[in-house]
Coordinates of C-alpha atoms and ligand atoms in Angstrom, one line a residue:
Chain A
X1 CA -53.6 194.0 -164.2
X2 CA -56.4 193.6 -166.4
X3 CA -55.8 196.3 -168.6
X4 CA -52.3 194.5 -169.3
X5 CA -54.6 191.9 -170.2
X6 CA -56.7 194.2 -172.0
X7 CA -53.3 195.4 -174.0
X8 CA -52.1 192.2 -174.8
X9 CA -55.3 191.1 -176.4
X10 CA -55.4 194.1 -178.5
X11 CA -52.0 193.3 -179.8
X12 CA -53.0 189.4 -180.4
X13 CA -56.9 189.7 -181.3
X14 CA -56.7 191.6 -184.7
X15 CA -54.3 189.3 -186.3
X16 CA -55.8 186.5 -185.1
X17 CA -59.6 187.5 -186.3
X18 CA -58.1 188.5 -189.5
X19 CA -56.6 185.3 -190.2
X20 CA -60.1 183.6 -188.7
X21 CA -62.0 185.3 -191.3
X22 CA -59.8 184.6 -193.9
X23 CA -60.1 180.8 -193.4
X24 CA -64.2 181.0 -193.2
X25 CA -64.3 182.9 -196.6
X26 CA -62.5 180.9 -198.0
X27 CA -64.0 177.6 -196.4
X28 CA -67.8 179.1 -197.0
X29 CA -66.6 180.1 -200.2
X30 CA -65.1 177.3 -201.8
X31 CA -68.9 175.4 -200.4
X32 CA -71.1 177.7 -201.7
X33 CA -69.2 177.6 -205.5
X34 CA -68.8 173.6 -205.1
X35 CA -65.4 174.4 -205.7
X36 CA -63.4 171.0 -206.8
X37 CA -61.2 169.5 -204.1
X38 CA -58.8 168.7 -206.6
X39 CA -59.0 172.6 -207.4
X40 CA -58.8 174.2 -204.3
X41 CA -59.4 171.9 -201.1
X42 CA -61.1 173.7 -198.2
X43 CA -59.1 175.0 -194.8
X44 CA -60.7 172.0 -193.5
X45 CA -60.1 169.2 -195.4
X46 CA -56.2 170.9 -195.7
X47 CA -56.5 170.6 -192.1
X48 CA -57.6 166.8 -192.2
X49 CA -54.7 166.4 -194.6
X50 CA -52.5 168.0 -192.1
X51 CA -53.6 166.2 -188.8
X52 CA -53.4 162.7 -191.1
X53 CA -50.3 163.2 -192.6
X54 CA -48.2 164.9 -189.7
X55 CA -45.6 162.7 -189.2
X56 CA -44.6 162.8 -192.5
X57 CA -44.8 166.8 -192.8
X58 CA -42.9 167.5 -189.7
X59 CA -39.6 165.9 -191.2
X60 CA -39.8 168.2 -193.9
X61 CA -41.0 171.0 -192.3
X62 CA -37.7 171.2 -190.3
X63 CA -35.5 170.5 -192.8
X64 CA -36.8 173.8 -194.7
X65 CA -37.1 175.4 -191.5
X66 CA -33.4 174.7 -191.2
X67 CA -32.0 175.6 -195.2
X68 CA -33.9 179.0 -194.4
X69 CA -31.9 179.0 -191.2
X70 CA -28.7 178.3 -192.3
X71 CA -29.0 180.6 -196.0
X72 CA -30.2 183.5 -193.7
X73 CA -27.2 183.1 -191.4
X74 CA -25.4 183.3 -194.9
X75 CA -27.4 186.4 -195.8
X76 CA -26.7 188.1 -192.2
X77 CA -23.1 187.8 -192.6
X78 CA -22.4 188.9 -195.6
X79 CA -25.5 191.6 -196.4
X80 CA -24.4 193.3 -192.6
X81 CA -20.9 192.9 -194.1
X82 CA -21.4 194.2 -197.6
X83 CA -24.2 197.3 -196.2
X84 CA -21.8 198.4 -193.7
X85 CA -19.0 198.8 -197.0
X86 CA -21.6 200.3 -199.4
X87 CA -22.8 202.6 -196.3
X88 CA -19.7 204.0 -195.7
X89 CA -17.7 204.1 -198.8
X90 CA -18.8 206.5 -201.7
X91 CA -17.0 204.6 -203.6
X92 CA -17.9 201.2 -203.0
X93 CA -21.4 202.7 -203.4
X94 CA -20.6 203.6 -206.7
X95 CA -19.3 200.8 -207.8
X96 CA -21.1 197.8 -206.3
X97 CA -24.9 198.7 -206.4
X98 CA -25.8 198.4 -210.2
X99 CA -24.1 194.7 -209.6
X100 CA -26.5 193.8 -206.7
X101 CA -29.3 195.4 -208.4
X102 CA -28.3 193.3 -211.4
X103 CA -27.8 190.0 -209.1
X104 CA -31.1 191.1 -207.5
X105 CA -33.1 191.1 -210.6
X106 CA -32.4 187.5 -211.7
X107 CA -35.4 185.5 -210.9
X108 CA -33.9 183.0 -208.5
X109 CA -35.7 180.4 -209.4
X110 CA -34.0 180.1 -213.0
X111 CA -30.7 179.5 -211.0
X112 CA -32.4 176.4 -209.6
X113 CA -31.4 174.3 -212.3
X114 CA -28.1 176.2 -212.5
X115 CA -27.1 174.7 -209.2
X116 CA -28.4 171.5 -209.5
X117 CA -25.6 171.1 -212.6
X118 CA -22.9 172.7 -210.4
X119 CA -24.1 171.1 -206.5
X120 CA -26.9 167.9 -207.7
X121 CA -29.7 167.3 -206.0
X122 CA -29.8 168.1 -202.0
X123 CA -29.5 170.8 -199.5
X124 CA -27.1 173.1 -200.6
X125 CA -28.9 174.8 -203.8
X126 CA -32.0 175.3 -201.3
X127 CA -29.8 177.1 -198.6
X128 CA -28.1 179.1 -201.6
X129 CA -31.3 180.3 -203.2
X130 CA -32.5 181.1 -199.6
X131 CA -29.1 183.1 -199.3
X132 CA -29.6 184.9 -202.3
X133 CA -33.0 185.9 -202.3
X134 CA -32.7 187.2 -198.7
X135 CA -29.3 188.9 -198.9
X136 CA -30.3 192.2 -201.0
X137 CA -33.1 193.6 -198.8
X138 CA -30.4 193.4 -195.6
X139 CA -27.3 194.8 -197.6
X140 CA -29.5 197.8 -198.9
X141 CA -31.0 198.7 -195.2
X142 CA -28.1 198.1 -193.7
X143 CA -26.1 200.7 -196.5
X144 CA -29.5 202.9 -196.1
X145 CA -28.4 202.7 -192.1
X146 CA -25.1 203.8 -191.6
X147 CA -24.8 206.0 -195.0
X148 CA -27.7 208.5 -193.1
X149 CA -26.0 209.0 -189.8
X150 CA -26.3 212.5 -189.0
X151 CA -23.0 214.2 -189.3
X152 CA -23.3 215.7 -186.0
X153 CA -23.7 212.6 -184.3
X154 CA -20.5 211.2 -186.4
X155 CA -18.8 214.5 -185.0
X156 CA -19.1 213.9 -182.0
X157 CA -17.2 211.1 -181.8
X158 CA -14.5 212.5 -184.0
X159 CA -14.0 215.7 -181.7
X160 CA -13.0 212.9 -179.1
X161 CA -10.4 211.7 -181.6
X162 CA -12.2 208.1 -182.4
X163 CA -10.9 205.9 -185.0
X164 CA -13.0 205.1 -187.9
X165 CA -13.9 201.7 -186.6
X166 CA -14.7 203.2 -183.1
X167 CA -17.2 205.5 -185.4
X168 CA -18.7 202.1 -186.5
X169 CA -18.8 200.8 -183.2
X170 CA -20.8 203.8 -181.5
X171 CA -22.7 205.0 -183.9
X172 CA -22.7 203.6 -187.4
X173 CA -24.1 200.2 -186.0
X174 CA -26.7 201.2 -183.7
X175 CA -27.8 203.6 -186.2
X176 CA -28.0 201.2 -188.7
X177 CA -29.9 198.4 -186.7
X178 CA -33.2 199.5 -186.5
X179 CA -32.5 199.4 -190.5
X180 CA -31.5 196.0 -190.2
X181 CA -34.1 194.6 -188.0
X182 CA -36.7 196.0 -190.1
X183 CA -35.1 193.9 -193.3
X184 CA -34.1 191.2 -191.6
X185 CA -38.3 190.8 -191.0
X186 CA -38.7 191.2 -195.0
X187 CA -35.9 189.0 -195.5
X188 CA -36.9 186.2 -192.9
X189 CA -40.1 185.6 -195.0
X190 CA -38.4 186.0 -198.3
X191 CA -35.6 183.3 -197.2
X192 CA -38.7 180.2 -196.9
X193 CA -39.9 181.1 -200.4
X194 CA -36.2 180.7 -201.7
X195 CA -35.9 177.1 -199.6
X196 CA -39.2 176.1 -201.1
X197 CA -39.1 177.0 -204.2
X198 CA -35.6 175.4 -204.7
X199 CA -37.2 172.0 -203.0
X200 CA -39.8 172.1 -205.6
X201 CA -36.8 170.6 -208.0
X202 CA -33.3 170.7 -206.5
X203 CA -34.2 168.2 -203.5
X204 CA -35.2 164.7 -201.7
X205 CA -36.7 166.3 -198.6
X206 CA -38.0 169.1 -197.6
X207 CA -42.3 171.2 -197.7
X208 CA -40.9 171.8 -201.4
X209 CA -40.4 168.3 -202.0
X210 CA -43.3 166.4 -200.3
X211 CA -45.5 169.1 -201.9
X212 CA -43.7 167.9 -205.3
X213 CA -44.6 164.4 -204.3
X214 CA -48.0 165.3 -203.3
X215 CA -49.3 166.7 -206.0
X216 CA -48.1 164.0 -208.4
X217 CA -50.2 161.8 -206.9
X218 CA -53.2 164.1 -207.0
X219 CA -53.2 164.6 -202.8
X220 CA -53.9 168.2 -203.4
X221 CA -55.2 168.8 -200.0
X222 CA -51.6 168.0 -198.8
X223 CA -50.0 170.3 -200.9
X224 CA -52.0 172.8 -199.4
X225 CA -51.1 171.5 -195.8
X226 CA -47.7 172.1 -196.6
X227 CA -48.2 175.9 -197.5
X228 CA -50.1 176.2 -194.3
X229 CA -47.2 174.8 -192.7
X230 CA -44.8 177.3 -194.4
X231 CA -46.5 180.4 -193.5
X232 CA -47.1 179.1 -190.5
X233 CA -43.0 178.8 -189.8
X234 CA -42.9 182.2 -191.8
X235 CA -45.3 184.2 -189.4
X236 CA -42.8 182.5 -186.6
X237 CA -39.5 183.5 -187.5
X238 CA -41.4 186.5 -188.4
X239 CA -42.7 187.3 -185.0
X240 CA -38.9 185.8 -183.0
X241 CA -37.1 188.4 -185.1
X242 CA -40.4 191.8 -184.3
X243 CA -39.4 190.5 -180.7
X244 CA -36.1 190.6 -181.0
X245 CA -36.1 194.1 -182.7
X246 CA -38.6 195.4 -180.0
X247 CA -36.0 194.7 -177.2
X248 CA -32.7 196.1 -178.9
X249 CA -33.9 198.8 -180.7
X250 CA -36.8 200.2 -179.0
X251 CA -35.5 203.8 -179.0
X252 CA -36.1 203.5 -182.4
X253 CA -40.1 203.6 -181.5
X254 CA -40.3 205.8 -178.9
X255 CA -43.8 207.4 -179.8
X256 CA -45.2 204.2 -179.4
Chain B
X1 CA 7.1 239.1 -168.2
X2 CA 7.6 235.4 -170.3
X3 CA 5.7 234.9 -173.4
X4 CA 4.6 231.6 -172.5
X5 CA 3.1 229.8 -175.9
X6 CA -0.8 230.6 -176.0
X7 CA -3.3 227.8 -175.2
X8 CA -4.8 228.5 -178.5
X9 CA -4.5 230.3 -181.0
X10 CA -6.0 231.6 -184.8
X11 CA -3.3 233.1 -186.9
X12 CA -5.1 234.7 -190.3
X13 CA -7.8 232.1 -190.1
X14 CA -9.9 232.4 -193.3
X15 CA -12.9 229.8 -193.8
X16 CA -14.7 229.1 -197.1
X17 CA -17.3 227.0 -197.0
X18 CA -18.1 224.8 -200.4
X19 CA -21.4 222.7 -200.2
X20 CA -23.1 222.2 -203.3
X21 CA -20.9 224.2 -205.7
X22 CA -21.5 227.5 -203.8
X23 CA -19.0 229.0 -201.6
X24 CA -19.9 230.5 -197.8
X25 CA -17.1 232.9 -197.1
X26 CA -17.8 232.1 -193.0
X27 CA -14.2 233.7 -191.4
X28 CA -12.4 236.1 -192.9
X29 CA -8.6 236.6 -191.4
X30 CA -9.2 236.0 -187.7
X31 CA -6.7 236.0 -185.5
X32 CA -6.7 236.5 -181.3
X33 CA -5.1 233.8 -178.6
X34 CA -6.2 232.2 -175.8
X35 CA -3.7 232.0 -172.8
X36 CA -3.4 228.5 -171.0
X37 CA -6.2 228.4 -168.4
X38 CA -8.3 231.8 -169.4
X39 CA -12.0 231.9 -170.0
X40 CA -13.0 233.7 -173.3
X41 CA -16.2 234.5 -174.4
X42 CA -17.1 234.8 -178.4
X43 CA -20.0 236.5 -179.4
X44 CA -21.4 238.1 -182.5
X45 CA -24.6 238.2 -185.0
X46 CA -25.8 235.0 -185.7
X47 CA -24.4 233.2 -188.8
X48 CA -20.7 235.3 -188.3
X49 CA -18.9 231.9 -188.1
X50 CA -18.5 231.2 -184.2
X51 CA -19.7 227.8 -184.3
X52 CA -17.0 227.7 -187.0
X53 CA -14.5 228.5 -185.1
X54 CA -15.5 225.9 -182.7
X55 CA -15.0 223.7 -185.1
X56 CA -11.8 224.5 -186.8
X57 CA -10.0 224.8 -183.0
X58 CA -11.6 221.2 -182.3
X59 CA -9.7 219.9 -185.3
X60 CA -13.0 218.8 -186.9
X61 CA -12.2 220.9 -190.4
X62 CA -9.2 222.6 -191.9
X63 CA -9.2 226.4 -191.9
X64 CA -9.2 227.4 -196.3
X65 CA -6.1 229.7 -195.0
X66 CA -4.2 231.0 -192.1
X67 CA -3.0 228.4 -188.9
X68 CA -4.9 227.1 -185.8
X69 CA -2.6 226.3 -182.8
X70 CA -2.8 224.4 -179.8
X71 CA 0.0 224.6 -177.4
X72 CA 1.9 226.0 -180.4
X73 CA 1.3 222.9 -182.6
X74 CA -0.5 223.4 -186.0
X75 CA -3.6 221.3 -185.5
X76 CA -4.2 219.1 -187.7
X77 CA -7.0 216.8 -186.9
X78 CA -9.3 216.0 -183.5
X79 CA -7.5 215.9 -180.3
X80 CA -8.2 214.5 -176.7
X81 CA -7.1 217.6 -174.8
X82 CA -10.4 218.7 -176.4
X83 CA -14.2 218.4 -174.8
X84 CA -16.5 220.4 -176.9
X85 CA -20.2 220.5 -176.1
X86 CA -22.2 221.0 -179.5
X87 CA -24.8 224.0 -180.4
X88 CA -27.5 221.3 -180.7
X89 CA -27.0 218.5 -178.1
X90 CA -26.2 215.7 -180.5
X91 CA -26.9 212.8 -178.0
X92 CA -26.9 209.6 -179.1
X93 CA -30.4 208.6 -179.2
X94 CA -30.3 204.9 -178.1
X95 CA -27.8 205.7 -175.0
X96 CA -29.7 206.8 -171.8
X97 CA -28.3 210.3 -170.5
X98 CA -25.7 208.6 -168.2
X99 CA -24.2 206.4 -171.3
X100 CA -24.1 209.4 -173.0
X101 CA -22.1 211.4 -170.4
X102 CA -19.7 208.3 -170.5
X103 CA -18.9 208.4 -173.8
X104 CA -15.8 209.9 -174.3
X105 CA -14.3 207.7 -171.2
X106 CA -14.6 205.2 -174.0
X107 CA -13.1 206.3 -176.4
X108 CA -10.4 208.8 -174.8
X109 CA -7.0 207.4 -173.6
X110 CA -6.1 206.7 -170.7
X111 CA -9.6 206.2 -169.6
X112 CA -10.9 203.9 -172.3
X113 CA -8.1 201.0 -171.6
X114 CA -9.2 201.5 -167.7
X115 CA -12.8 201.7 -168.6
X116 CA -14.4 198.1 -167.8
X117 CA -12.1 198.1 -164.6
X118 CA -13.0 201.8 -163.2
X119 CA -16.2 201.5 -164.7
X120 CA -18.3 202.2 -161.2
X121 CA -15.8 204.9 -160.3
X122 CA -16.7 206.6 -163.7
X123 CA -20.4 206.6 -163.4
X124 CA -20.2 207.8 -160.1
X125 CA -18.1 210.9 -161.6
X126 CA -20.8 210.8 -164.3
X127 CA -23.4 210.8 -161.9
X128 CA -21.8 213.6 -159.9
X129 CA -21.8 216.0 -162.8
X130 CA -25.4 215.0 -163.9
X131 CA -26.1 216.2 -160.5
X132 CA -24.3 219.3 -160.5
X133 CA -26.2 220.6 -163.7
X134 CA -29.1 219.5 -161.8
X135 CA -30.4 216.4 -163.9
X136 CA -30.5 214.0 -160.5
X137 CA -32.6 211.9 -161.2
X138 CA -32.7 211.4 -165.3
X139 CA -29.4 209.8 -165.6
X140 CA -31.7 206.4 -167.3
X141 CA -33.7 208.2 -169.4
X142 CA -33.3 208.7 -173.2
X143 CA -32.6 211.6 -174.9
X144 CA -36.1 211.7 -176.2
X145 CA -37.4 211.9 -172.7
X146 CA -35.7 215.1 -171.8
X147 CA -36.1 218.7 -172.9
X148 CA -33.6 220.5 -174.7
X149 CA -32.4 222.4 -172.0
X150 CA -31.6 219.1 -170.3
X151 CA -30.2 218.0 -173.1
X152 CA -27.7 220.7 -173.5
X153 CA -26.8 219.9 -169.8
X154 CA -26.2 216.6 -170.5
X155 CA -24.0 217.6 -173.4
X156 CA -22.0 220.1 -171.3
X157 CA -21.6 217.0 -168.8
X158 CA -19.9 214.9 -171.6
X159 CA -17.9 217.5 -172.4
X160 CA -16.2 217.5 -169.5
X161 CA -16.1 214.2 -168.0
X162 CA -12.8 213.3 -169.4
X163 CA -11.5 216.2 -167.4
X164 CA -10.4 218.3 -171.1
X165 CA -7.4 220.5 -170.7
X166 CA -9.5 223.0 -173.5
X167 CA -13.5 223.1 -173.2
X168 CA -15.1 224.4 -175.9
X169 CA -18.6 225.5 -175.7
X170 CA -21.4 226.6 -178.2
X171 CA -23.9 228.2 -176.2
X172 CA -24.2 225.8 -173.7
X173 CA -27.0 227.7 -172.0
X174 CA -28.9 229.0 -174.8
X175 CA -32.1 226.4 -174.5
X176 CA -32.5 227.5 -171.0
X177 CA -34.6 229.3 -168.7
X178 CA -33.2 233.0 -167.1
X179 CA -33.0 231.0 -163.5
X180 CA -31.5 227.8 -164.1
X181 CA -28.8 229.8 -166.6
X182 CA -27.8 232.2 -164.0
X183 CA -27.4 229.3 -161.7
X184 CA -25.6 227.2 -164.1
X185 CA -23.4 230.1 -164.4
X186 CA -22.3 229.6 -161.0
X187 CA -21.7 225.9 -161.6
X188 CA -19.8 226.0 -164.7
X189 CA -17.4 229.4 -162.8
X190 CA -17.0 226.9 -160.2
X191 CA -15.5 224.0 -162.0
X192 CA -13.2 226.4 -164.3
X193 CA -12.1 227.3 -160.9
X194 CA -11.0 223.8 -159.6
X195 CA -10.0 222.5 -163.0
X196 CA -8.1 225.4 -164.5
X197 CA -8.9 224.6 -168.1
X198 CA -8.8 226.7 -170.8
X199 CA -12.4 227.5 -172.0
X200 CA -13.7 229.3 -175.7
X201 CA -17.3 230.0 -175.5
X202 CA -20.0 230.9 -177.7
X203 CA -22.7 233.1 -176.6
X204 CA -25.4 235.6 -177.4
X205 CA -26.5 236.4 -173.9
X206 CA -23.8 239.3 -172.9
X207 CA -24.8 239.5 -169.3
X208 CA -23.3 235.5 -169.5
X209 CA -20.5 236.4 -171.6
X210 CA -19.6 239.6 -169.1
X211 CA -20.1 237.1 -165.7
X212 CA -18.1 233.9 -167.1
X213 CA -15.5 235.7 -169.3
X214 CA -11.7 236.9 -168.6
X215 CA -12.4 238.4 -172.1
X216 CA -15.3 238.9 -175.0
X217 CA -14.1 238.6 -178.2
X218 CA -17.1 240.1 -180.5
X219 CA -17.3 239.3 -184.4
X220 CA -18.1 241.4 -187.5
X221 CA -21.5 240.0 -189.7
X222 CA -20.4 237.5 -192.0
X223 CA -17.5 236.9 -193.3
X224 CA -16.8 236.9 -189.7
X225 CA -13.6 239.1 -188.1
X226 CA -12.6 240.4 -184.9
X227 CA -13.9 243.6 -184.3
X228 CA -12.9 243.8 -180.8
X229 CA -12.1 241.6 -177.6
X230 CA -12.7 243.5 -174.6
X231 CA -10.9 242.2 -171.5
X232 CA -13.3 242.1 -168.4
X233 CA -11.5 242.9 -165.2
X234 CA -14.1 241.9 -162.5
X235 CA -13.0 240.3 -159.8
X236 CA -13.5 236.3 -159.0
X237 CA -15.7 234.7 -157.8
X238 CA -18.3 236.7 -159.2
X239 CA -22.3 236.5 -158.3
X240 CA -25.4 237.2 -159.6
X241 CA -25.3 240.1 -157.0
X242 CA -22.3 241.6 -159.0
X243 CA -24.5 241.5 -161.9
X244 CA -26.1 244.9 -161.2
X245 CA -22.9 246.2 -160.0
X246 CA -22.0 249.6 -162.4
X247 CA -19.1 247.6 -163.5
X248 CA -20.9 244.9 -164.8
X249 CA -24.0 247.1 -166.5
X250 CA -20.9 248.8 -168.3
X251 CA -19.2 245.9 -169.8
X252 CA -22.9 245.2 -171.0
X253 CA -23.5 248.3 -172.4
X254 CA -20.1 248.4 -174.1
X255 CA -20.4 244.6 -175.4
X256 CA -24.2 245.9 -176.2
X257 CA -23.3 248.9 -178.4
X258 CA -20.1 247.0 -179.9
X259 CA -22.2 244.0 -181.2
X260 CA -25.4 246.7 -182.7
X261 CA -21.9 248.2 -184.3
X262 CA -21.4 245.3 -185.5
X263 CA -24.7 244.2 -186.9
X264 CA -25.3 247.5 -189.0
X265 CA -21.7 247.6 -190.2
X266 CA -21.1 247.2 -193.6
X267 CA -19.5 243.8 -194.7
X268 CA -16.8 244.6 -196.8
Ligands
ATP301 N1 -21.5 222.9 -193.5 C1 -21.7 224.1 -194.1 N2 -21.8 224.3 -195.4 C2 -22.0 225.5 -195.9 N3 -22.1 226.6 -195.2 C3 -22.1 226.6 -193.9 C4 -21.9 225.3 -193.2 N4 -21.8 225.5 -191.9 C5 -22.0 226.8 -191.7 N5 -22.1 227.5 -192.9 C6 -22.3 228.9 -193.1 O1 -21.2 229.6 -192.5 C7 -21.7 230.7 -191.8 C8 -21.2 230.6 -190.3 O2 -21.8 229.5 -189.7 P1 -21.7 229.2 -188.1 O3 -22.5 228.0 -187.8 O4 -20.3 229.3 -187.8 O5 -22.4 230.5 -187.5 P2 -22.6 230.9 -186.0 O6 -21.9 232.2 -185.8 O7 -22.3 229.8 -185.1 O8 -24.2 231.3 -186.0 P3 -25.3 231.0 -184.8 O9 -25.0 232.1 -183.8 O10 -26.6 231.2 -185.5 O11 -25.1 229.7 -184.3 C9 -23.2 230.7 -191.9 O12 -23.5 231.8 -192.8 C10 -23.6 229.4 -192.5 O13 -24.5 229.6 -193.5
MG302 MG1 -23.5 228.5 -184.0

């Protein structure tokens, strides 16, 4: 009983010390320099900002929380979709990486504008960018997955006769989804930064926006609530999708 | 006497392996046949192609030259009449041993469209076997979780849960201990005996190959031929009493000096 207890507090202490310490350093050291509020507002007074200005950040805070949703939905669908092609076919390989490395390297946010001329001003360029940025790392593991199934495994099922999408089925995807849960954690994170950074310009609501708003009116210590706020929902979606992998693929980490 | 069409059969059976630009002449115009229902050993220096010719009667490759037959049909790809139980395990890693015994009930006609209906009846069979190879017990734990002698025993267990009319086995006893081999002998003698199948096994332990076999078909060094197939006329049931029997030491002793033959000869 209490060395359950014992376990579970070695898995949530470290992270949460780490991220306690991080805050005093910074606090202590942002006092000790007489750093400028209007440079770089201490934890605290971000807090203050925060606690003062919740109702408005809350609002936004969900409607990024959903574009990153929604574009990593998008990003799912299509990357599990694309992988599993590029994973199997040589071909397909071949042919379609140096175009998604290409895609991949265009900074995303110089489509930003791109999509405000094609979609104006809302929702849809946040959840595109969101897409976009998050959809390489999952098509890649996911190609990574299935491409290094052990022959002999694959054989198996052939001796029995199984169809190529019975392959799939038995072994291509549970091989491959340790691969995918391990991007999908990468790609969780990298899906807010595509939401925000497309709020920054392409939208009326949203952390992006009110931290646009914010900081035009020189309320720096709310544009650094709102960044709290987003790694905040980051660590979360974060920690939903480690739980998720630790319950379906836990053969994957057997030796721990 | 009929000539009734051979359960299997190798007809000038060369294979060339080509990996990475260089070729591996494996099997060099091998040809013998396997009457419906008998129980033939293969044995042979290591590397002389008998996992090969696992593979090539499973359907899983092409032989470079020369015809496989089953039931006198040129085979041309995997079949279901076929359970093979692989040299290393292969289990699926994420499927506990019991999922992995019921594997090929999901995928195999007729049992895969009966599957979610019969599904209890089928993991009791699973079960069953599990028990017979003398894994009671582990049927929920992951592969990782047994040793490789259990693995191999659950291997042999999905090899013939879908009841196979051809089992094909690649030293399915090789990760084992003397005691529970000799048993597993017994077990394996006793389901050929209720099931009938036809059964091509790889081996390196003679004494095994001389108890389970109707005949021993031993293999030149690589490129891999038949140098000779020695018919073993012991009677059935046999026991692990028989096993010192003259008889038996002789069919050792033959296989023995056939296989050092073997092994020295010159590969020409
Ligand atoms: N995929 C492959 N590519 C290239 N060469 C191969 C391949 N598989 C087997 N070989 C070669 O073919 C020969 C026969 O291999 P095989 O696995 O049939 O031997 P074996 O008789 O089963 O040996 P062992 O008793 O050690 O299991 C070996 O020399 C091996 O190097
Ligand atoms: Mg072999």
């Amino acid at each position: 009983m209490s060395q359950e207890l014992r376990y579970r507090l070695s898995v949530i202490a470290p992270p949460v010390v780490a991220i306690a310490l991080f805050f005093l350093v910074w606090e202590l050291g942002c006092w000790a320099l007489r750093v400028d509020e209007f440079v770089l507002p201490r934890p605290s007074v971000a807090l203050a900002a925060y606690l003062k200005w919740q109702h408005a950040i809350w609002p936004n805070a969900l409607q990024t929380l959903m574009t990153t949703i929604v574009g990593l939905a998008i990003a799912i669908a299509l990357g599990v979709v694309l992988g599993a092609l590029i994973g199997y076919s040589a071909l397909m390989y071949r042919a379609l990486y140096p175009v998604l490395i290409a895609f991949n390297s265009i900074p995303k946010a110089a489509l930003v504008p791109v999509f405000v001329i094609w979609f104006g001003v809302g929702t849809l360029p946040a959840i595109l960018i969101a897409f976009l940025i998050s959809f390489f790392p999952i098509a890649v593991n996911v190609a990574t997955g299935i491409a290094t199934v052990e022959p002999e495994l694959r054989d198996v099922l052939r001796s029995l006769g199984a169809s190529q999408f019975d392959i799939f089925r038995k072994v291509g995807f549970p091989r491959a989804a340790p691969y995918f849960f391990a991007s999908l954690k990468v790609a969780a994170t990298l899906a807010f930064v595509g939401s925000v950074i497309a709020e920054l310009g392409a939208a009326n609501s949203g952390i992006g926006n009110l931290m646009v708003i914010a900081s035009a009116r020189f309320e720096v210590s709310l544009v650094f609530a709102g960044l709290m706020v987003v790694a905040a929902m980051g660590i979360a979606l974060y920690a939903v999708f480690a739980a998720l992998e630790r319950r379906l693929v836990a053969w994957a980490y057997r030796s721990r | 006497m009929t000539h009734a069409v051979p359960c299997v059969e190798l007809r000038n059976v060369s294979l060339i392996y080509a990996s990475d630009g260089k070729a591996v002449h494996a099997l060099e115009n091998v040809s013998f046949s396997v009457p419906q229902g008998a129980f033939v050993a293969i044995a042979g220096p290591s590397g002389c192609g008998k996992t090969t010719i696992l593979r090539l009667v499973s359907g899983l490759m092409p032989a470079t030259r020369g015809q496989v037959l089953i039931d006198g049909q040129v085979v041309r790809g995997p079949q279901k009449k076929v359970g093979m139980a692989f040299q290393n395990a292969s289990l699926l890693p994420w499927r506990t041993a019991l999922q992995n015994v019921l594997l090929p009930l999901e995928v195999v006609q007729p049992h895969r469209a009966q599957f979610r209906a019969r599904r209890k009846e089928y993991e009791e069979e699973a079960h069953r076997l599990l028990r017979i190879v003398g894994l009671d017990g582990f049927a929920d734990k992951p592969p990782y979780q047994l040793s490789g002698g259990m693995q191999q025993r659950v291997a042999l267990c999905r090899a013939l849960v879908h009841q196979p009319e051809i089992l094909l086995l690649d030293e399915p006893f090789a990760a084992l201990d003397a005691f529970t081999r000799e048993e597993l002998w017994g077990v394996l003698q006793d389901l050929w005996t209720a099931r009938r199948c036809t059964v091509l096994m790889v081996t390196h332990d003679l004494r095994e190959a001389v108890f389970l076999a109707d005949r021993v078909i031993v293999m030149s060094r690589r490129p891999g031929t038949v140098i000779s197939d020695v018919s073993i006329n012991l009677p059935r049931p046999r026991t692990l009493a028989d096993t010192f029997s003259p008889q038996f030491v002789d069919y050792v002793h033959t296989l023995y000096d056939c296989i050092g033959a073997a092994r020295n000869g010159s590969t020409s």
